[in-house]
Coordinates of C-alpha atoms in Angstrom, one line a residue:
X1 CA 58.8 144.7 121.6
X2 CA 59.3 147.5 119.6
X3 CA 59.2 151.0 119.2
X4 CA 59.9 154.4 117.2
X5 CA 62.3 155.2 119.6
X6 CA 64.0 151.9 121.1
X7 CA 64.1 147.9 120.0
X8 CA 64.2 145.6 122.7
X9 CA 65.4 142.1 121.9
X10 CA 64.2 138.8 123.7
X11 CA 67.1 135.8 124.3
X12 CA 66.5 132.4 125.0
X13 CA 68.3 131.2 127.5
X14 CA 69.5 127.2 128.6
X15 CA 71.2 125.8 131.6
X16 CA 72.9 123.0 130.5
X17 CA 74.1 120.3 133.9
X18 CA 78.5 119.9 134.0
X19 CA 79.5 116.7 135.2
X20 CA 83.0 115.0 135.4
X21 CA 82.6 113.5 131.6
X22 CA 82.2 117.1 130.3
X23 CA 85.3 118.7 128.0
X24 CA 86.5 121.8 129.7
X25 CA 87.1 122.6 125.5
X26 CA 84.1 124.5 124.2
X27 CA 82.1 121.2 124.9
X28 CA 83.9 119.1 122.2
X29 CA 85.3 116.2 122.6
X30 CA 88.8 114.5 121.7
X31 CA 90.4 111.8 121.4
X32 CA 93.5 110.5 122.7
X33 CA 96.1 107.9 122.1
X34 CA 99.5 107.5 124.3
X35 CA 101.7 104.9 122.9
X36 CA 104.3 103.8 125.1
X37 CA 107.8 102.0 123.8
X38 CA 111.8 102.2 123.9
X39 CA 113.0 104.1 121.0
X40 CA 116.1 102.1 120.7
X41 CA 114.0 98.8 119.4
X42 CA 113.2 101.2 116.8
X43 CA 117.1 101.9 116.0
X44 CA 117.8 97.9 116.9
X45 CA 115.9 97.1 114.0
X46 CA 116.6 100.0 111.5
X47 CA 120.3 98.3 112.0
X48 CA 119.1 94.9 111.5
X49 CA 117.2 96.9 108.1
X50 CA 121.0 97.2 107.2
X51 CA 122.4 93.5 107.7
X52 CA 119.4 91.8 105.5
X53 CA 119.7 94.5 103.1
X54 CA 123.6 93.2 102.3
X55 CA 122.3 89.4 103.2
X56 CA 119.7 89.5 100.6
X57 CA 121.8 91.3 97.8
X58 CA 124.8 88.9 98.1
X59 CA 122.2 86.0 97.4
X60 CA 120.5 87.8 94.6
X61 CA 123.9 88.5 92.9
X62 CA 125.1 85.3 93.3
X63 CA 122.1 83.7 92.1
X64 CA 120.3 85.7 89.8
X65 CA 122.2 89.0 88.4
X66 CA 123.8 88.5 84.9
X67 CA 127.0 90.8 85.1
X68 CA 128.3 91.1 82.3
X69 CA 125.9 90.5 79.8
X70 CA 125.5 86.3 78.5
X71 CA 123.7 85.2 75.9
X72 CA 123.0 81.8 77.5
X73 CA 123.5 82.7 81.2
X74 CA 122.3 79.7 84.1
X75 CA 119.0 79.7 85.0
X76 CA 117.9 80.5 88.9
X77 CA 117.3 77.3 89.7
X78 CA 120.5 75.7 88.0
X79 CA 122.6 78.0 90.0
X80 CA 121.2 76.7 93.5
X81 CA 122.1 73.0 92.0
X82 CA 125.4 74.2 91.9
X83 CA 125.5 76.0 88.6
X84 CA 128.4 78.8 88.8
X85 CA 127.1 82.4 89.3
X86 CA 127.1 84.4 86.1
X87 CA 128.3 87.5 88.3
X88 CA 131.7 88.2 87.5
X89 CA 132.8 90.4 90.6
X90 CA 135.8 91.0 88.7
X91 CA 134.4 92.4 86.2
X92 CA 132.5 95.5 88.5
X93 CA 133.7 99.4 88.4
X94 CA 135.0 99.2 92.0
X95 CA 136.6 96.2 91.3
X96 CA 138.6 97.2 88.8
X97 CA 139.1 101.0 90.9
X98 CA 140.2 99.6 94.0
X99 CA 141.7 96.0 93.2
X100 CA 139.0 94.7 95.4
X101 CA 134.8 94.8 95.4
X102 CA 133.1 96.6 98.3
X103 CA 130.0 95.4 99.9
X104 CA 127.7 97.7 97.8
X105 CA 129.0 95.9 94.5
X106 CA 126.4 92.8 95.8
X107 CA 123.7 95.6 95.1
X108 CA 124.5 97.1 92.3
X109 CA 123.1 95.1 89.5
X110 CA 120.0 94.2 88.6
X111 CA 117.7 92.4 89.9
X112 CA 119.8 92.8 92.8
X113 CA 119.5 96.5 92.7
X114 CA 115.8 97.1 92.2
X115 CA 115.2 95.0 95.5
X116 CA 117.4 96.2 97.9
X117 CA 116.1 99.6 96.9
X118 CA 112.9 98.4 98.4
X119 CA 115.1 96.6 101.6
X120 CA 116.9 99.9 102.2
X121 CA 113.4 101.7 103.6
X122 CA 113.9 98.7 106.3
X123 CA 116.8 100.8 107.3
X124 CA 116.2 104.5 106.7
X125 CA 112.2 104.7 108.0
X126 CA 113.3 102.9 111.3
X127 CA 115.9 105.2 111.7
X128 CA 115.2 108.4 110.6
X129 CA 112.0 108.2 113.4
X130 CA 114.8 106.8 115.4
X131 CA 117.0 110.3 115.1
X132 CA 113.6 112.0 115.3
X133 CA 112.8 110.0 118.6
X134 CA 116.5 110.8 120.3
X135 CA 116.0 114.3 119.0
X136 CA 113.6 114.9 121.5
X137 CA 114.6 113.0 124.3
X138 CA 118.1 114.8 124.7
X139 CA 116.2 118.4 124.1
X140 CA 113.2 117.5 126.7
X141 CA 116.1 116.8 129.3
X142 CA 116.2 119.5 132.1
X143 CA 119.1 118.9 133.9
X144 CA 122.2 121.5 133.4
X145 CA 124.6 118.6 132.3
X146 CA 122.7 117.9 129.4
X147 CA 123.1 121.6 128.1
X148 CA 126.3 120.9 126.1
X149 CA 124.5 117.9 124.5
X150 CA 121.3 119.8 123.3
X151 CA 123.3 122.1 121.6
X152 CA 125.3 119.8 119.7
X153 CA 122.0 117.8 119.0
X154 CA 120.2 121.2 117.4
X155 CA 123.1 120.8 114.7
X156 CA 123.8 117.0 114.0
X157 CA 120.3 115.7 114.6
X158 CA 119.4 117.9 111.8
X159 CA 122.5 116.2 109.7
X160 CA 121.6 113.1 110.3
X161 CA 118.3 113.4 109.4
X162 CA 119.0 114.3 105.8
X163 CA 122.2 112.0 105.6
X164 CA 119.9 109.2 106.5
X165 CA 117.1 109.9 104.2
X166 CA 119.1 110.1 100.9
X167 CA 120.9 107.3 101.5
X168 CA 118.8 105.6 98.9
X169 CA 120.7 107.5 96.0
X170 CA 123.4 105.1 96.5
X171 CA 121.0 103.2 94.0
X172 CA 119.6 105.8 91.9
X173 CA 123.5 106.1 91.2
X174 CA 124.9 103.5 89.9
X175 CA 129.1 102.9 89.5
X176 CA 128.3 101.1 86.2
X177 CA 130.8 103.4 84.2
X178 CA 133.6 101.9 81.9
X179 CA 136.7 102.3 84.0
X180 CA 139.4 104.3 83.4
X181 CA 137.3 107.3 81.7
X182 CA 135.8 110.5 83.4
X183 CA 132.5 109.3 83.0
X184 CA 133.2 105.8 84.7
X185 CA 134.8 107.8 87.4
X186 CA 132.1 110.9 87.4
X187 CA 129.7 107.6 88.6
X188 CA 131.5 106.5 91.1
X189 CA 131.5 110.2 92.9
X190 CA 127.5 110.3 92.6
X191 CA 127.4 106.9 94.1
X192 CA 129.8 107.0 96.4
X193 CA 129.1 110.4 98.0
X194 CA 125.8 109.6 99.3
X195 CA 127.2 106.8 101.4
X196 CA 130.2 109.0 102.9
X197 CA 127.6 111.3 104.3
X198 CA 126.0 108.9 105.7
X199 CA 128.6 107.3 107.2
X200 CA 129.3 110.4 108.6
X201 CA 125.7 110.7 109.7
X202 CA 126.7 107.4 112.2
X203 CA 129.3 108.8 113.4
X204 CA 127.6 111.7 114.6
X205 CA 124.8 109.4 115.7
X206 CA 127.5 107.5 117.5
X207 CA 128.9 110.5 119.2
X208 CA 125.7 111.7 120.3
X209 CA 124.2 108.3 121.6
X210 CA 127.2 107.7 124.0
X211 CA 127.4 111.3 125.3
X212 CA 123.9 110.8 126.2
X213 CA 124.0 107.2 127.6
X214 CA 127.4 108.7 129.7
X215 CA 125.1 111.6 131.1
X216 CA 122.5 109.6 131.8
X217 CA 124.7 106.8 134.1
X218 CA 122.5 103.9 131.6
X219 CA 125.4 102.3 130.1
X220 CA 123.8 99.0 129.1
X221 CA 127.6 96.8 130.1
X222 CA 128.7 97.0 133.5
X223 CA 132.6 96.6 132.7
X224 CA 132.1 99.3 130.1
X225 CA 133.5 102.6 131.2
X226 CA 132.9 106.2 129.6
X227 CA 136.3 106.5 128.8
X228 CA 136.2 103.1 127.1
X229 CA 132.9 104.7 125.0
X230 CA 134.9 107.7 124.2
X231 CA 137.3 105.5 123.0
X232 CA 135.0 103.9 120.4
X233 CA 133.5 107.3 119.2
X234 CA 137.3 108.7 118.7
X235 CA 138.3 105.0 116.4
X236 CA 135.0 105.4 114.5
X237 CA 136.1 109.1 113.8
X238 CA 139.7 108.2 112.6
X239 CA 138.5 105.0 110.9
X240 CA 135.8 107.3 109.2
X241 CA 138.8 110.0 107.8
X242 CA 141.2 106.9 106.6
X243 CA 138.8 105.3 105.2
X244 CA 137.1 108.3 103.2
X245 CA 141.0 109.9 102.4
X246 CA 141.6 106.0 100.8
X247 CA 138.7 106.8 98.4
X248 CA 139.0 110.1 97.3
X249 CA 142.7 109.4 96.9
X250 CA 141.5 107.1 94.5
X251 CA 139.0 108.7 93.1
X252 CA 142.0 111.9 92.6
X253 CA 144.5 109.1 91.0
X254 CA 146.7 109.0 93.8
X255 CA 146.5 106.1 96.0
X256 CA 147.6 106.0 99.6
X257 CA 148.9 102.9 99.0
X258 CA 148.4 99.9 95.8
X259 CA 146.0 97.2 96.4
X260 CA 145.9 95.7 93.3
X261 CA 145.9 91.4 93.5
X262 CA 148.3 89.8 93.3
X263 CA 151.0 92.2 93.4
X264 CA 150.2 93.5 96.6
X265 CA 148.4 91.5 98.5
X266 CA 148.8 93.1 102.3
X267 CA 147.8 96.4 100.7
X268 CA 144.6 94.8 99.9
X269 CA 144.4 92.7 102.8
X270 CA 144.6 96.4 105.0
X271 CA 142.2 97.5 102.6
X272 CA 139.3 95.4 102.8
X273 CA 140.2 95.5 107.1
X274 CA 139.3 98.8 106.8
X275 CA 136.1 98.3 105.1
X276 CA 134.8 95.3 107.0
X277 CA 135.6 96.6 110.2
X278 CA 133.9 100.0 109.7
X279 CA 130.8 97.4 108.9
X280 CA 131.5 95.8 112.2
X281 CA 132.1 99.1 114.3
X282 CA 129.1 101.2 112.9
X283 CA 126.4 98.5 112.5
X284 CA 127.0 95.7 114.4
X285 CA 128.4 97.2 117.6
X286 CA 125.4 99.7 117.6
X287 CA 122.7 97.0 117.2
X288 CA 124.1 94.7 119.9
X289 CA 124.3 98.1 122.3
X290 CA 120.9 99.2 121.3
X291 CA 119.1 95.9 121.8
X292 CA 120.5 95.6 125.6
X293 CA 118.9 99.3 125.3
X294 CA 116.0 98.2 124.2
X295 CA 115.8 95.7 127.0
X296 CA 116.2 98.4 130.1
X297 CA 112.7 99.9 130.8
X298 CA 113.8 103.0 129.8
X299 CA 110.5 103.5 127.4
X300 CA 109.2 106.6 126.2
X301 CA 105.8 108.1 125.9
X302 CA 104.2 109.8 122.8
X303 CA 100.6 110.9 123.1
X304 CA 98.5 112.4 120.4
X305 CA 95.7 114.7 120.9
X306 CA 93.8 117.1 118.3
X307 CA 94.0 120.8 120.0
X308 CA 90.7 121.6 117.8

């Protein structure tokens, strides 16, 4: 009703019945979805990512990459009856720079190349939600002993995060310079840098996974002691500074020590010790520790739920 003077307004009203299966959220409903697993599967099989990515590019080389270029190279087939490879290791930028070829020089060439680029996701998806994963479960701890951890994790989780996930420019660069010029050697810095980093990214990773595992009292091998782990974080450390001083001392023109074949042959001998065992100690040892990990019920929870 209305008037000259005052304006009265009518509401409808509704009483609407609550039971148990009502939202307490404005009446709308969510959905939600827990997913429950143990994050180190997820870095178990980023590291496995690693070992087929090296596996498949040795047999590609071998049997398919033409290095240098042949006019009437082998065919595929003819080199798996026994044909001889047409990749002439020797031949390579690191071989000729060091005296001796590094893993990476199975990846390097085309076709080779183009698929281990696609491989190398097996590795760096795995275990950059891996680094995401352990990010959180050091920072979510409460107890006081962890504090020293969650304040080292703040910087190198970050690190290893973007160490990780350029690790693929290893193939965007190339070392396919002519050695013995600045350009051949200019190459081999924008290849090789993205693979120091992230070999430093492991051994930050490796640091921080056996602090926690220490804190935690979870260390998956009874006769393994914390001392014994510290052990193996302080060799990955000085294996990590040798072996990166070897390179740049190269890469400088002043060798630590000669490695060329066959003039010195324990030089190169130490030399490729060095590289295989930092293969063993930063991918290997870590994906036999995080599959007995994997294996002790120590799962985590993620659950996702809209807000609105």
């Amino acid at each position: 009703f209305a008037s000259e003077d005052h304006q009265y307004n009518t509401k409808q009203t509704r009483t609407t019945m609550v039971d148990e299966e009502t939202p307490l959220t404005g009446g709308k409903s969510y959905g939600t979805r827990t997913m429950q697993f143990n994050i180190e599967r997820i870095r178990f099989f980023g590291l496995v990512g690693a070992v087929v990515l090296i596996l498949v590019g040795t047999f590609v080389s071998t049997y398919a990459v033409v290095f240098p270029a042949k006019d009437d190279p082998s065919t595929f087939l003819e080199k798996l009856m026994g044909a001889p490879s047409d990749f002439e290791t020797e031949k390579t930028f690191i071989y000729q720079f060091f005296g001796f070829n590094h893993t990476c020089s199975m990846l390097d060439n085309n076709p080779s190349k183009t698929i281990a680029a696609l491989i190398i996701m097996l590795h760096i998806v795995p275990m950059d939600f891996f680094i995401i994963c352990h990010y959180l479960r050091i920072t979510s701890q409460t107890d006081p002993k962890y504090d020293n951890l969650k304040k080292i994790t703040k910087i190198f989780s970050p690190l290893q995060f973007i160490f990780m996930t350029y690790f693929f420019m290893v193939f965007v660069n190339s070392p396919d310079g002519i050695y013995g010029t600045e350009e051949g050697t200019n190459k081999f810095i924008a290849h090789y840098t993205p693979y120091m980093l992230w070999q430093l990214g492991m051994v930050l990773m490796a640091i921080q996974q056996c602090w926690f595992i220490a804190l935690k009292d979870m260390i998956p091998l009874s006769w393994v002691t914390k001392e014994m782990m510290w052990m193996y974080c302080q060799c990955m450390m000085v294996m990590f500074v040798v072996y990166t001083v070897f390179c740049w001392a190269f890469i400088v023109g002043s060798p630590l020590w000669p490695t060329t074949m066959p003039d010195h042959p324990m030089g190169n001998f130490v030399a490729k010790c060095i590289m295989y065992g930092w293969d063993v100690i930063s991918i290997m040892v870590p994906m036999y520790f995080a599959w007995l990990e994997g294996s002790d019920g120590n799962d985590t929870q993620f659950t996702f739920k809209e807000l609105q």
